mmCIF file of C-alpha atoms in Angstrom:
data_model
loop_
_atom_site.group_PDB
_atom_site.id
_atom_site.type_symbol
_atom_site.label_atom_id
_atom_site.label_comp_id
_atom_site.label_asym_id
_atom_site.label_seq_id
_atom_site.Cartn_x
_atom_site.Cartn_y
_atom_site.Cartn_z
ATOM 1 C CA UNK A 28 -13.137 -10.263 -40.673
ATOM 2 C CA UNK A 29 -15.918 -8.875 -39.558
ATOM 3 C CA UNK A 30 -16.835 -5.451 -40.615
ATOM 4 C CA UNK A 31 -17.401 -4.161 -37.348
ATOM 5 C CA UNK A 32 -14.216 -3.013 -35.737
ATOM 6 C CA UNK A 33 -15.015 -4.838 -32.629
ATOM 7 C CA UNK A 34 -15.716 -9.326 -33.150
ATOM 8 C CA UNK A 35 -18.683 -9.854 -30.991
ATOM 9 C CA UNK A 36 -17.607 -13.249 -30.444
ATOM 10 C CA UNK A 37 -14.700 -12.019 -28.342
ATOM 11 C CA UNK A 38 -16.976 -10.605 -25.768
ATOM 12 C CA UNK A 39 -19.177 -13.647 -24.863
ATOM 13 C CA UNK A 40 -16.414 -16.330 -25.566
ATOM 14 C CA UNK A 41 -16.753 -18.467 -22.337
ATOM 15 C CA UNK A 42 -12.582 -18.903 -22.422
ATOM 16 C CA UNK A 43 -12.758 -15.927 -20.760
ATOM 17 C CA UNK A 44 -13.211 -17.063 -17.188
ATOM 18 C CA UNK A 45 -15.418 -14.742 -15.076
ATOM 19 C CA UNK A 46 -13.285 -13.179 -12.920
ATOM 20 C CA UNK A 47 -13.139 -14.032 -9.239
ATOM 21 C CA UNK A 48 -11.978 -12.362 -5.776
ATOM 22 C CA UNK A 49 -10.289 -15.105 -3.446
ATOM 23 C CA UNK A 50 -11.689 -14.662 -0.085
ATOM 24 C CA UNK A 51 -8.352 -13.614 2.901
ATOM 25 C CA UNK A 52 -10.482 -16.824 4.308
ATOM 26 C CA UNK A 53 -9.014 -19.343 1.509
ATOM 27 C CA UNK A 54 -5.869 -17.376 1.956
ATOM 28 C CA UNK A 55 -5.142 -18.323 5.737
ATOM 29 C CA UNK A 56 -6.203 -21.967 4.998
ATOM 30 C CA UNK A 57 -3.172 -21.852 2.503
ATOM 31 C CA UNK A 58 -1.122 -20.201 4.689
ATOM 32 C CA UNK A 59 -1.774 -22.160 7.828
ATOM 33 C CA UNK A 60 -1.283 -25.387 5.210
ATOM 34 C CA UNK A 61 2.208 -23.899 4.005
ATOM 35 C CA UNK A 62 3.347 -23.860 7.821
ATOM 36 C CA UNK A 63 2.757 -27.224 8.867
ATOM 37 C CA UNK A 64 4.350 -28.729 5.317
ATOM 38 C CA UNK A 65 7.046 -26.770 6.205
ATOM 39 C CA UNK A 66 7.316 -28.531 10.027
ATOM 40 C CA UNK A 67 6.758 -32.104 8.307
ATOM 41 C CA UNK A 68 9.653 -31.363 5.863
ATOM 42 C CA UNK A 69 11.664 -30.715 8.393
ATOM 43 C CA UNK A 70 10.789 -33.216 10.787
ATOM 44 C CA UNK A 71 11.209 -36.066 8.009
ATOM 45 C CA UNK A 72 14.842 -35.103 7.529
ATOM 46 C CA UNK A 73 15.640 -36.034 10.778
ATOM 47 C CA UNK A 74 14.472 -39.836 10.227
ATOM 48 C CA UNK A 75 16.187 -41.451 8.286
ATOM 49 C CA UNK A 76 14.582 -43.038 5.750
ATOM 50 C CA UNK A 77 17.481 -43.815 3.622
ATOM 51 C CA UNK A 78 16.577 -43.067 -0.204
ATOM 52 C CA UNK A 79 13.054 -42.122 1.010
ATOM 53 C CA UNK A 80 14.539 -38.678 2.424
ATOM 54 C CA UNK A 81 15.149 -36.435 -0.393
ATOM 55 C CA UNK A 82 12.059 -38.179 -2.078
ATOM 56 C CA UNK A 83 9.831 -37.028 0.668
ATOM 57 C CA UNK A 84 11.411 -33.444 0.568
ATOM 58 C CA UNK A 85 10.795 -33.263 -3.151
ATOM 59 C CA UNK A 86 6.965 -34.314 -2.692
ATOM 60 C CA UNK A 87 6.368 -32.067 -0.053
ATOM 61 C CA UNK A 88 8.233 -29.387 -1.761
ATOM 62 C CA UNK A 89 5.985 -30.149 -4.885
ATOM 63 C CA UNK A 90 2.678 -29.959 -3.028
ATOM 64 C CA UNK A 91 3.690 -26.728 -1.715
ATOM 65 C CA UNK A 92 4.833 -25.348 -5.155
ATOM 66 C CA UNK A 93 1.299 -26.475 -6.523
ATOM 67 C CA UNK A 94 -0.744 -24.864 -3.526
ATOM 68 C CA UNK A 95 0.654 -21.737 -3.845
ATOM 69 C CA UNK A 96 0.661 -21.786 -7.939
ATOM 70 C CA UNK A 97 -3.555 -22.611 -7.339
ATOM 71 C CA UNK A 98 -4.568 -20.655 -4.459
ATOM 72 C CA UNK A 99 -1.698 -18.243 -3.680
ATOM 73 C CA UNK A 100 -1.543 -17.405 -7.600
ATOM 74 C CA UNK A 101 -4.620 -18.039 -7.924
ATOM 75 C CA UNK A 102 -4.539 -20.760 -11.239
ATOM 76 C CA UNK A 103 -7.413 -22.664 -10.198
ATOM 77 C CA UNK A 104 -9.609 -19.646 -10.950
ATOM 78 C CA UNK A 105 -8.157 -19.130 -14.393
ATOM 79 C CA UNK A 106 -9.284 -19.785 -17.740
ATOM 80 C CA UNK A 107 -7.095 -22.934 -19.639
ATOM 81 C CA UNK A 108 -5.373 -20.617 -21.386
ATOM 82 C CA UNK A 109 -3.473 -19.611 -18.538
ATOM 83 C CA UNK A 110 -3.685 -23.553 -17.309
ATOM 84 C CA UNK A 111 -2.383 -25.115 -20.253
ATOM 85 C CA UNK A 112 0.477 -21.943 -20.420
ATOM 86 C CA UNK A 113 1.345 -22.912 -17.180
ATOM 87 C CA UNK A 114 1.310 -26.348 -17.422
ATOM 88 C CA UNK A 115 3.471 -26.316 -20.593
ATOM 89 C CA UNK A 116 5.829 -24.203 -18.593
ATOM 90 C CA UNK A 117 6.721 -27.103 -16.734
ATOM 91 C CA UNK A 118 6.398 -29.754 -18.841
ATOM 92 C CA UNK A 119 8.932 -28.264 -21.008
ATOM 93 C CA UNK A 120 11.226 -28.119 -17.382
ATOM 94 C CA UNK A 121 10.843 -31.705 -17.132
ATOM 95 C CA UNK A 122 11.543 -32.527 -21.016
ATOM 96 C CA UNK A 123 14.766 -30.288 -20.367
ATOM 97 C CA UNK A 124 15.681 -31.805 -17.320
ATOM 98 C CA UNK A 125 15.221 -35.749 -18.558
ATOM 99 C CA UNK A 126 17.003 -35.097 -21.479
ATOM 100 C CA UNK A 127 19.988 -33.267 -20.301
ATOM 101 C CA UNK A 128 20.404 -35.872 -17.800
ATOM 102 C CA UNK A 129 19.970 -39.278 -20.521
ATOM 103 C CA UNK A 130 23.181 -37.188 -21.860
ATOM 104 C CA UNK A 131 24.841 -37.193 -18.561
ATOM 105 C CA UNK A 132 24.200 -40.727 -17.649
ATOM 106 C CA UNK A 133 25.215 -41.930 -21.034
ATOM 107 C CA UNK A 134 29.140 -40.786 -20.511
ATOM 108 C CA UNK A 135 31.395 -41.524 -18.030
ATOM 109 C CA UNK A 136 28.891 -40.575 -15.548
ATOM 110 C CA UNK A 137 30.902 -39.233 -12.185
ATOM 111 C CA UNK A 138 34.240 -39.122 -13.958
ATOM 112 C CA UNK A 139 34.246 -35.488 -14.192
ATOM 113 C CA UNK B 27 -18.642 -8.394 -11.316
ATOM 114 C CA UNK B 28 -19.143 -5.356 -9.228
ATOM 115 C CA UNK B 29 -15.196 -4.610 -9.337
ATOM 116 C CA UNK B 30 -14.781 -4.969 -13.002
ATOM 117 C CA UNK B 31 -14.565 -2.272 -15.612
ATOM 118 C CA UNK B 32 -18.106 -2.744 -16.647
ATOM 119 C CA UNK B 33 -17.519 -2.190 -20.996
ATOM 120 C CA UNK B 34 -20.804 -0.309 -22.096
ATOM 121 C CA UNK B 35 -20.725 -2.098 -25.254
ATOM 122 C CA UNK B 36 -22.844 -1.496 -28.256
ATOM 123 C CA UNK B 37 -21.992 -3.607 -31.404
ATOM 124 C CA UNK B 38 -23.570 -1.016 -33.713
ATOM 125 C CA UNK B 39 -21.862 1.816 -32.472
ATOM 126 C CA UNK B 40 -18.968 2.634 -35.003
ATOM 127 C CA UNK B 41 -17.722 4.513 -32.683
ATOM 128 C CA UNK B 42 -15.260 3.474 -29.301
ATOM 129 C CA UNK B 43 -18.072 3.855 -26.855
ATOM 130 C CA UNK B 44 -16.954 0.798 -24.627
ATOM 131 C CA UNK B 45 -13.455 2.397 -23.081
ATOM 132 C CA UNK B 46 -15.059 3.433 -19.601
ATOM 133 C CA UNK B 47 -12.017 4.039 -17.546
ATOM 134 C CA UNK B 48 -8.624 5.024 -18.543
ATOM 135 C CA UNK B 49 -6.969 1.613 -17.236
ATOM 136 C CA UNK B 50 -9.070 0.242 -19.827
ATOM 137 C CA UNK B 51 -6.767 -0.044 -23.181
ATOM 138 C CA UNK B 52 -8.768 1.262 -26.322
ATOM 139 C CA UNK B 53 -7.282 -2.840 -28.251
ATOM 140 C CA UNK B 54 -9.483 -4.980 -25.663
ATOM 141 C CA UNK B 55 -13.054 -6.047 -25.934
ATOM 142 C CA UNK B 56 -13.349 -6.396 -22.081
ATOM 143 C CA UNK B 57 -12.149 -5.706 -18.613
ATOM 144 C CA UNK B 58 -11.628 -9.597 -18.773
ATOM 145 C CA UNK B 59 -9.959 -10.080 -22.181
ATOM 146 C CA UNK B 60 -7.492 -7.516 -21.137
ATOM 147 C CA UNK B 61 -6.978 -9.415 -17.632
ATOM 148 C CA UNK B 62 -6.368 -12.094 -19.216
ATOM 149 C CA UNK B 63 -3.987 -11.111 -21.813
ATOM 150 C CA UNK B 64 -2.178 -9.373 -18.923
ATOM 151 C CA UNK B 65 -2.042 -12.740 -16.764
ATOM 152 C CA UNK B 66 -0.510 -14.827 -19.791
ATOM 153 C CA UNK B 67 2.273 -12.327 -20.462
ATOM 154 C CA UNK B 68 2.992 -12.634 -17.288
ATOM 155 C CA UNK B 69 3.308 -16.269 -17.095
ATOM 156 C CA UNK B 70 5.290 -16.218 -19.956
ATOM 157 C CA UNK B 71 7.841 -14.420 -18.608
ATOM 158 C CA UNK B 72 7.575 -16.293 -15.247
ATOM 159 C CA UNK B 73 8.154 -19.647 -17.573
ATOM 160 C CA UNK B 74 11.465 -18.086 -18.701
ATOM 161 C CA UNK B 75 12.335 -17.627 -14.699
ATOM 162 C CA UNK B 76 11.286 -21.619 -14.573
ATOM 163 C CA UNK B 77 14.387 -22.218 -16.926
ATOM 164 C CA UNK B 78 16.520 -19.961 -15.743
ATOM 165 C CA UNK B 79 15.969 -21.370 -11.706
ATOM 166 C CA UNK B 80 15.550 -24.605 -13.581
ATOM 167 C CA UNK B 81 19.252 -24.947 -14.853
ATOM 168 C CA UNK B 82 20.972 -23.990 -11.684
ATOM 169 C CA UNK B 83 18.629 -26.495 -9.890
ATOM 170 C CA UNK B 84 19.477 -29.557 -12.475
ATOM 171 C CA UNK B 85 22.960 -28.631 -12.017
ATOM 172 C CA UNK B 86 22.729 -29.244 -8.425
ATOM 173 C CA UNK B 87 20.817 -32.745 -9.161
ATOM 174 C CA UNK B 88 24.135 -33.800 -11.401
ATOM 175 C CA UNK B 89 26.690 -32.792 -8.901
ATOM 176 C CA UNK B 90 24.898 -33.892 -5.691
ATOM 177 C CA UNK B 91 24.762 -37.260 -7.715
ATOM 178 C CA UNK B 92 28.325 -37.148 -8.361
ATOM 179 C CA UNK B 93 30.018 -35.723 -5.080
ATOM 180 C CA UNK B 94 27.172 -36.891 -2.614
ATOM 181 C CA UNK B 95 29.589 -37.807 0.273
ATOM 182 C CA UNK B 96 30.900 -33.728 0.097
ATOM 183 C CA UNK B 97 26.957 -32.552 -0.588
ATOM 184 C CA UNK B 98 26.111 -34.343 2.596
ATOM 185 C CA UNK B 99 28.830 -32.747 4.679
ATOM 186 C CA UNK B 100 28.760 -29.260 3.253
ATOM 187 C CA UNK B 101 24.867 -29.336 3.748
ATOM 188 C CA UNK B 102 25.436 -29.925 7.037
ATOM 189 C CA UNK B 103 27.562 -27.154 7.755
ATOM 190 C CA UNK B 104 24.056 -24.556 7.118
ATOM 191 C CA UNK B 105 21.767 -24.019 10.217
ATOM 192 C CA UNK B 106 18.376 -25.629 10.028
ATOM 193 C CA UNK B 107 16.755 -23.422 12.781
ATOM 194 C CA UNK B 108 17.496 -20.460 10.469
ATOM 195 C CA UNK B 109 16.359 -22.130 7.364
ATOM 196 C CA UNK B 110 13.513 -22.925 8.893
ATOM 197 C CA UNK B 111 12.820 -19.480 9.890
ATOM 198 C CA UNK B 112 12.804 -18.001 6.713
ATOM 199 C CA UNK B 113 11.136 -20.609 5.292
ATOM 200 C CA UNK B 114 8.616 -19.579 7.394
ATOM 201 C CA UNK B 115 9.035 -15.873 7.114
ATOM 202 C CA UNK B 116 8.379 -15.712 3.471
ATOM 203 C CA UNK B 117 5.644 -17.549 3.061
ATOM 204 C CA UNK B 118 4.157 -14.989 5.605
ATOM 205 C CA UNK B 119 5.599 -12.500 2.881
ATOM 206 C CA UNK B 120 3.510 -14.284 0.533
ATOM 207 C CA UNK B 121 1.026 -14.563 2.623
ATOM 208 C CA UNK B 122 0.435 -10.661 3.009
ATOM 209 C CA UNK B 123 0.932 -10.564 -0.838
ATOM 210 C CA UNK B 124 -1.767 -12.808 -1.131
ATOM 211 C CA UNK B 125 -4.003 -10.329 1.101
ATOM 212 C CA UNK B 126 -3.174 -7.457 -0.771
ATOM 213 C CA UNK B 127 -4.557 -8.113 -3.894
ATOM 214 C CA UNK B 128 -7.829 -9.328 -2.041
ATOM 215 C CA UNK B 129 -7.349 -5.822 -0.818
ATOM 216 C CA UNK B 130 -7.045 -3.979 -4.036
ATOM 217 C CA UNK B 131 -9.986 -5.783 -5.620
ATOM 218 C CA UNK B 132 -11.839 -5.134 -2.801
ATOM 219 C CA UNK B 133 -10.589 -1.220 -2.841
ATOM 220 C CA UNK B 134 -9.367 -1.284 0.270
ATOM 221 C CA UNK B 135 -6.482 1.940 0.052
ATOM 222 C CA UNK B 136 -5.804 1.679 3.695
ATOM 223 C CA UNK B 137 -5.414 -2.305 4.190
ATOM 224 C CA UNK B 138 -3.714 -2.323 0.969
ATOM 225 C CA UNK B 139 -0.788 -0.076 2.009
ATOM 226 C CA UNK B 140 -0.649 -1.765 5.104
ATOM 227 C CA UNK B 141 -0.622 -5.392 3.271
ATOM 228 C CA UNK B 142 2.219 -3.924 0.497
ATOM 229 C CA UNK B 143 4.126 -2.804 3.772
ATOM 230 C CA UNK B 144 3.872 -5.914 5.550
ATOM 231 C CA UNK B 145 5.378 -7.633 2.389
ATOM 232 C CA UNK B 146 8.056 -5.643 2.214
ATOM 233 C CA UNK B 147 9.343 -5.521 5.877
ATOM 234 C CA UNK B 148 8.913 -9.757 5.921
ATOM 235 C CA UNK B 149 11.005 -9.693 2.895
ATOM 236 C CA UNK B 150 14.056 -7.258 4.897
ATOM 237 C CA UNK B 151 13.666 -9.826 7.553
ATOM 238 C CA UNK B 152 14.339 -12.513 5.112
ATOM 239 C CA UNK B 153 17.283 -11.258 3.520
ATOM 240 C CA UNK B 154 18.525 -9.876 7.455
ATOM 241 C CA UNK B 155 18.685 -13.853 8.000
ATOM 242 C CA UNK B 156 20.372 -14.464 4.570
ATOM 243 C CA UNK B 157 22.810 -11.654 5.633
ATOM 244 C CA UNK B 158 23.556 -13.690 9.001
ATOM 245 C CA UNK B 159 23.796 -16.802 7.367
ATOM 246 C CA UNK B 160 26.282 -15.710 3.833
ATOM 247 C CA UNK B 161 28.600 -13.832 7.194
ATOM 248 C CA UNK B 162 29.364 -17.388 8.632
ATOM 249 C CA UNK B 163 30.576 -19.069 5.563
ATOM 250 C CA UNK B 164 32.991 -16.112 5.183
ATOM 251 C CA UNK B 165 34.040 -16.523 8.520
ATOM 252 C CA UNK B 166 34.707 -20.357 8.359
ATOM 253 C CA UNK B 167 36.222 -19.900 4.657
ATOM 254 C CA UNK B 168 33.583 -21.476 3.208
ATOM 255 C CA UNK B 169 33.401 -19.316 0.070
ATOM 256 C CA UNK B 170 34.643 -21.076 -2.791
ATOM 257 C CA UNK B 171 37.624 -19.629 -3.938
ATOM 258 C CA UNK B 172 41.450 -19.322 -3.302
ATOM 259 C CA UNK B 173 40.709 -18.832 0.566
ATOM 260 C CA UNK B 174 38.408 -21.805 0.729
ATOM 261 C CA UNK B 175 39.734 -24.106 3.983
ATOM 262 C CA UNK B 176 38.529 -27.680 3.521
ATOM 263 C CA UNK B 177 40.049 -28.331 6.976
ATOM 264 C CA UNK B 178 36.814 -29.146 8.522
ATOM 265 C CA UNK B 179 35.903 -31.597 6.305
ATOM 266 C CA UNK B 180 39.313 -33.432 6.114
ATOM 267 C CA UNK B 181 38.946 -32.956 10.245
ATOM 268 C CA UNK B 182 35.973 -32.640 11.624
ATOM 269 C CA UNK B 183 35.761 -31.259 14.915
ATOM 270 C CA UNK B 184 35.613 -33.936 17.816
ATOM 271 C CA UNK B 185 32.010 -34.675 19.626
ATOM 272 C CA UNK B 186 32.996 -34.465 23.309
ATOM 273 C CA UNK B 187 30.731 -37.209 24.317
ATOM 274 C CA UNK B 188 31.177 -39.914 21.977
ATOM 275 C CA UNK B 189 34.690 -38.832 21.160
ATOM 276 C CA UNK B 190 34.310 -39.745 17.850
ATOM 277 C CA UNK B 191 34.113 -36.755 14.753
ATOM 278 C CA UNK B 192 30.796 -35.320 14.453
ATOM 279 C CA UNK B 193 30.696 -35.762 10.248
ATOM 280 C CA UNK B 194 32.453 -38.309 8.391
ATOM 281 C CA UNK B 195 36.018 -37.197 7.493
ATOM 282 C CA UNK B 196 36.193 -36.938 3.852
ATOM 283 C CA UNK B 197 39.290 -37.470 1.539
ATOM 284 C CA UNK B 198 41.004 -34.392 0.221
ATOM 285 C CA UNK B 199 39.727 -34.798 -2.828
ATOM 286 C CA UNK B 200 36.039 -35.759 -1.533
ATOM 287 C CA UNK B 201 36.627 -32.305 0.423
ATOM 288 C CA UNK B 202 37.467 -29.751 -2.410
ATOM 289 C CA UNK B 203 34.051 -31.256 -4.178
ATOM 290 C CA UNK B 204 32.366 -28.916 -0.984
ATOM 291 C CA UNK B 205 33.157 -26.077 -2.717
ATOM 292 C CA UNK B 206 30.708 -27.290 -5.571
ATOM 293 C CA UNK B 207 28.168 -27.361 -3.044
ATOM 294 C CA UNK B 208 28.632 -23.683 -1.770
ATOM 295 C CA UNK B 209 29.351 -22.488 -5.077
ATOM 296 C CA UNK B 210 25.707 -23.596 -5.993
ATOM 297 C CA UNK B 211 24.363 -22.269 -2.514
ATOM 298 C CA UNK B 212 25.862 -18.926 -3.208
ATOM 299 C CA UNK B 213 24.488 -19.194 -7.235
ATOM 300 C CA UNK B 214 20.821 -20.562 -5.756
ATOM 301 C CA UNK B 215 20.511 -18.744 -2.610
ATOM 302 C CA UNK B 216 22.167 -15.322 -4.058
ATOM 303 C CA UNK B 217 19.457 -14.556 -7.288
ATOM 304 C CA UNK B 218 16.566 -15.716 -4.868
ATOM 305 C CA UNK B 219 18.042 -13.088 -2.729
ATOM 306 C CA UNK B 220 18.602 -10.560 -6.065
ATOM 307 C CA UNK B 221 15.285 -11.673 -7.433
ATOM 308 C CA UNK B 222 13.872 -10.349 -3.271
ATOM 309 C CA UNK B 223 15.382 -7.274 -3.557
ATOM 310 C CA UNK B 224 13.847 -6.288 -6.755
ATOM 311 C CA UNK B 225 11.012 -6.895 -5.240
ATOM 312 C CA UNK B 226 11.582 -4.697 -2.934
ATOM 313 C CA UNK B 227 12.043 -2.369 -4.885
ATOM 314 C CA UNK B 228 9.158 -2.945 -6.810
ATOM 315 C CA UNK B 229 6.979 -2.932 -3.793
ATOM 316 C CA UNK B 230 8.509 -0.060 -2.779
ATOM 317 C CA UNK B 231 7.047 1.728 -6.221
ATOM 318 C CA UNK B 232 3.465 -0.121 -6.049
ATOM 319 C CA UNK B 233 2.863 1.297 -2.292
ATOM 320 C CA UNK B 234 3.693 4.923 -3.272
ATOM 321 C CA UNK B 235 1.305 4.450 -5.909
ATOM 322 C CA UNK B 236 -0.883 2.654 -3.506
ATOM 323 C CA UNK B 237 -1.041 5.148 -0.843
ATOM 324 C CA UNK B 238 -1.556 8.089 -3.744
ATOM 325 C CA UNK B 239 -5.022 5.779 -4.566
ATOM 326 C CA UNK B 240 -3.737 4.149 -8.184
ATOM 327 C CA UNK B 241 -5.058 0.415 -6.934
ATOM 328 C CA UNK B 242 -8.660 0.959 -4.883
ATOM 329 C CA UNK B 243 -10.637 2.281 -7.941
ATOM 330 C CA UNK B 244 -10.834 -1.463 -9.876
ATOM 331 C CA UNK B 245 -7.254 -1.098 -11.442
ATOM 332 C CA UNK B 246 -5.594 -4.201 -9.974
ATOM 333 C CA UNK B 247 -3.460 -5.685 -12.507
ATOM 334 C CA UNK B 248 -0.028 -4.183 -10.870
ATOM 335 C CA UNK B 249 -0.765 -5.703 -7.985
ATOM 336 C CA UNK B 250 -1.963 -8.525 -9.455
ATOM 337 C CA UNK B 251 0.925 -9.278 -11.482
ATOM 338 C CA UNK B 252 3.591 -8.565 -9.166
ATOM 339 C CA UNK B 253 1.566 -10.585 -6.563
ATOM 340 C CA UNK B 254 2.422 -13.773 -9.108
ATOM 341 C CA UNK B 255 6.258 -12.686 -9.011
ATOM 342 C CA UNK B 256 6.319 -12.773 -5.660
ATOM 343 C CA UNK B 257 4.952 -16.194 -5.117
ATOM 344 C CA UNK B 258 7.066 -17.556 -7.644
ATOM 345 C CA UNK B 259 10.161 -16.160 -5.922
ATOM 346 C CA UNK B 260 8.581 -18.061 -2.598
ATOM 347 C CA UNK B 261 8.136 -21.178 -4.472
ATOM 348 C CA UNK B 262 11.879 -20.795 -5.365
ATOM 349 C CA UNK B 263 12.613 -21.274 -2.110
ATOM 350 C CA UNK B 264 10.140 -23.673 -1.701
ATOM 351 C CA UNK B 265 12.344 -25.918 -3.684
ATOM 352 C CA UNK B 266 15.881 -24.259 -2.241
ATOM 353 C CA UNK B 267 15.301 -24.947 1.372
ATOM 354 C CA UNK B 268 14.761 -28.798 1.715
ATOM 355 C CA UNK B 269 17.395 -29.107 -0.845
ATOM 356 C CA UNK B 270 19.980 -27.057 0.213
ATOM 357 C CA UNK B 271 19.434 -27.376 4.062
ATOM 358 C CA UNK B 272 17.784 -30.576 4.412
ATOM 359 C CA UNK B 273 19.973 -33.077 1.996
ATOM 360 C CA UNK B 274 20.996 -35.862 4.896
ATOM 361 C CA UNK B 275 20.882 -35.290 8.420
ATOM 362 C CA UNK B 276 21.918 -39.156 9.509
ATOM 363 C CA UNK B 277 20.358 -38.775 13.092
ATOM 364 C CA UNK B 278 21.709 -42.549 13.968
ATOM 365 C CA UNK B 279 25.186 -41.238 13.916
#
């Protein structure tokens, strides 16, 4: 401990990203962007594609969700605390959701 | 850096010389530690709305697994023009969100209101749809419950031209698995909608303070924060609408 009450290191650590407005400019690219994955999601689901279909929802939908966690929520701009914390968030999701579902497949999957 | 809380900061000053403005908290070094710190708490709790979406959506990826013949009919009783549309709407929500905090860390009172307002009416709009939408399935008696009429499923109606049903009759049994599929609409679609009008709510409490000046003076992290709700609630139903409304549409047929 230092024995000043406030750590100069905190001040000039460099994991504290500079802060940073986003311009309305990047925000209508995003916004125009959101619109026409929105019209290609819905014009896939009326080809059919057989087991391509929800697979193409879910990547769209997934490029959407990560736009709008980078620009919209602006993540990109962040330091890697925030990053990593919201990377973990969804790692964990996955971990939760692969292992619940090993369980699921494992016994009498469809019986119930 | 000319919107931050500029911390006059002297490291052999015993005394607190560096709190500049009251939105500054006394604990922080900086404007930017204290930004920071209030971005990650928000996350956090944000991660604990991943899990909490995140178990009603892996519930739906078991039972569309299991009863795929009734998800695929039951999905096809919801109206894609509408989904659609508020697809659409709340990403323009968003989209204003989005502008508003520009606004407020540009100290913009005026466009701010006007951004917080926008918000909020695209949001009423939104749920006005939702309303339309939840009235149908209790006119059809597709609620899940004691009422519940799997009629149309057993039966489905007859396409004029082709004289053939429009869906793929399902057996009985096949046709009481719909109700899993509406009882996870209703679950999914009805806390996105309770999660909206919190928002609301909320929204309705940041533009009074707007309006009275709180947010145009380089105190953004309201706005801010609640900016990174809102999203998340839009990428909520980012991931509802093409599963819900889009599962198979079999144009062929």
């Amino acid at each position: 401990m230092s024995s000043h009450p406030h750590d100069p290191a905190n001040v000039t650590n460099p994991e504290h990203a500079e802060h940073r407005i986003v311009q309305p400019g990047t925000y209508i690219a995003v916004y125009i962007a959101l619109l026409i994955f929105t019209g290609i999601t819905v014009g896939a689901a009326f080809i059919d594609l057989h087991i391509f279909n929800p697979i193409i929802a879910l990547a769209i939908a997934c490029l959407k969700g990560v736009i709008v966690i980078l620009f919209f929520m602006h993540v990109i701009f962040q330091s890697k605390l925030i990053k990593m914390t919201v990377g973990a968030g969804f790692f964990t999701f996955l971990i939760l959701v692969a292992m619940t579902l090993t369980d699921y497949m494992s016994r009498s999957w469809g019986l119930w | 850096m000319d919107n931050t809380i500029v911390a006059t900061h002297d490291i052999h000053a015993e005394e607190h010389h560096h709190v500049s403005l009251p939105q500054h908290r006394h604990h922080f070094e900086t404007a930017e530690q204290q930004r920071e710190a209030g971005t990650f708490g928000m996350w956090l709790f944000l991660l604990t709305e991943i899990m909490f979406f995140g178990g009603l959506f892996f519930a739906y990826l078991l039972y569309r697994n299991w009863y795929n013949p009734a998800f695929v009919a039951a999905s096809n009783q919801l109206s894609i023009p509408l989904g659609t549309a508020n697809t659409a709407i709340l990403i323009t929500s968003g989209f204003f969100m989005a502008l508003g905090v520009w606004a407020a860390e540009v100290r913009k009172q005026g466009l701010l209101v006007l951004f917080l307002l926008l918000t909020t009416l695209f949001g009423f709009v939104f749920l006005g749809v939702k309303y339309v939408e939840y009235a149908e399935k209790f006119e059809k008696h597709h609620v899940p419950g004691a009422s519940f009429d799997i009629s149309e499923f057993v039966n489905p109606p007859i396409n004029q031209k082709t004289g053939k049903p429009i869906e793929e009759p399902l057996s009985p049994d096949m046709a009481r698995k719909t109700q899993v599929f509406f009882s996870l609409y209703f679950a999914m679609t009805g806390m996105h909608a309770l999660h909206m009008i919190i928002g609301i709510f909320l929204l309705g409490w940041l533009t009074w303070r707007a309006q009275r000046g709180d947010f145009s003076s380089g105190y953004v992290a309201p706005i801010e924060n609640f900016g990174l709700y809102w999203h998340f609630v839009d990428i909520v139903w980012i991931f509802l609408f093409p599963l819900l409304y889009l599962i198979n549409r079999h144009p062929g047929s």
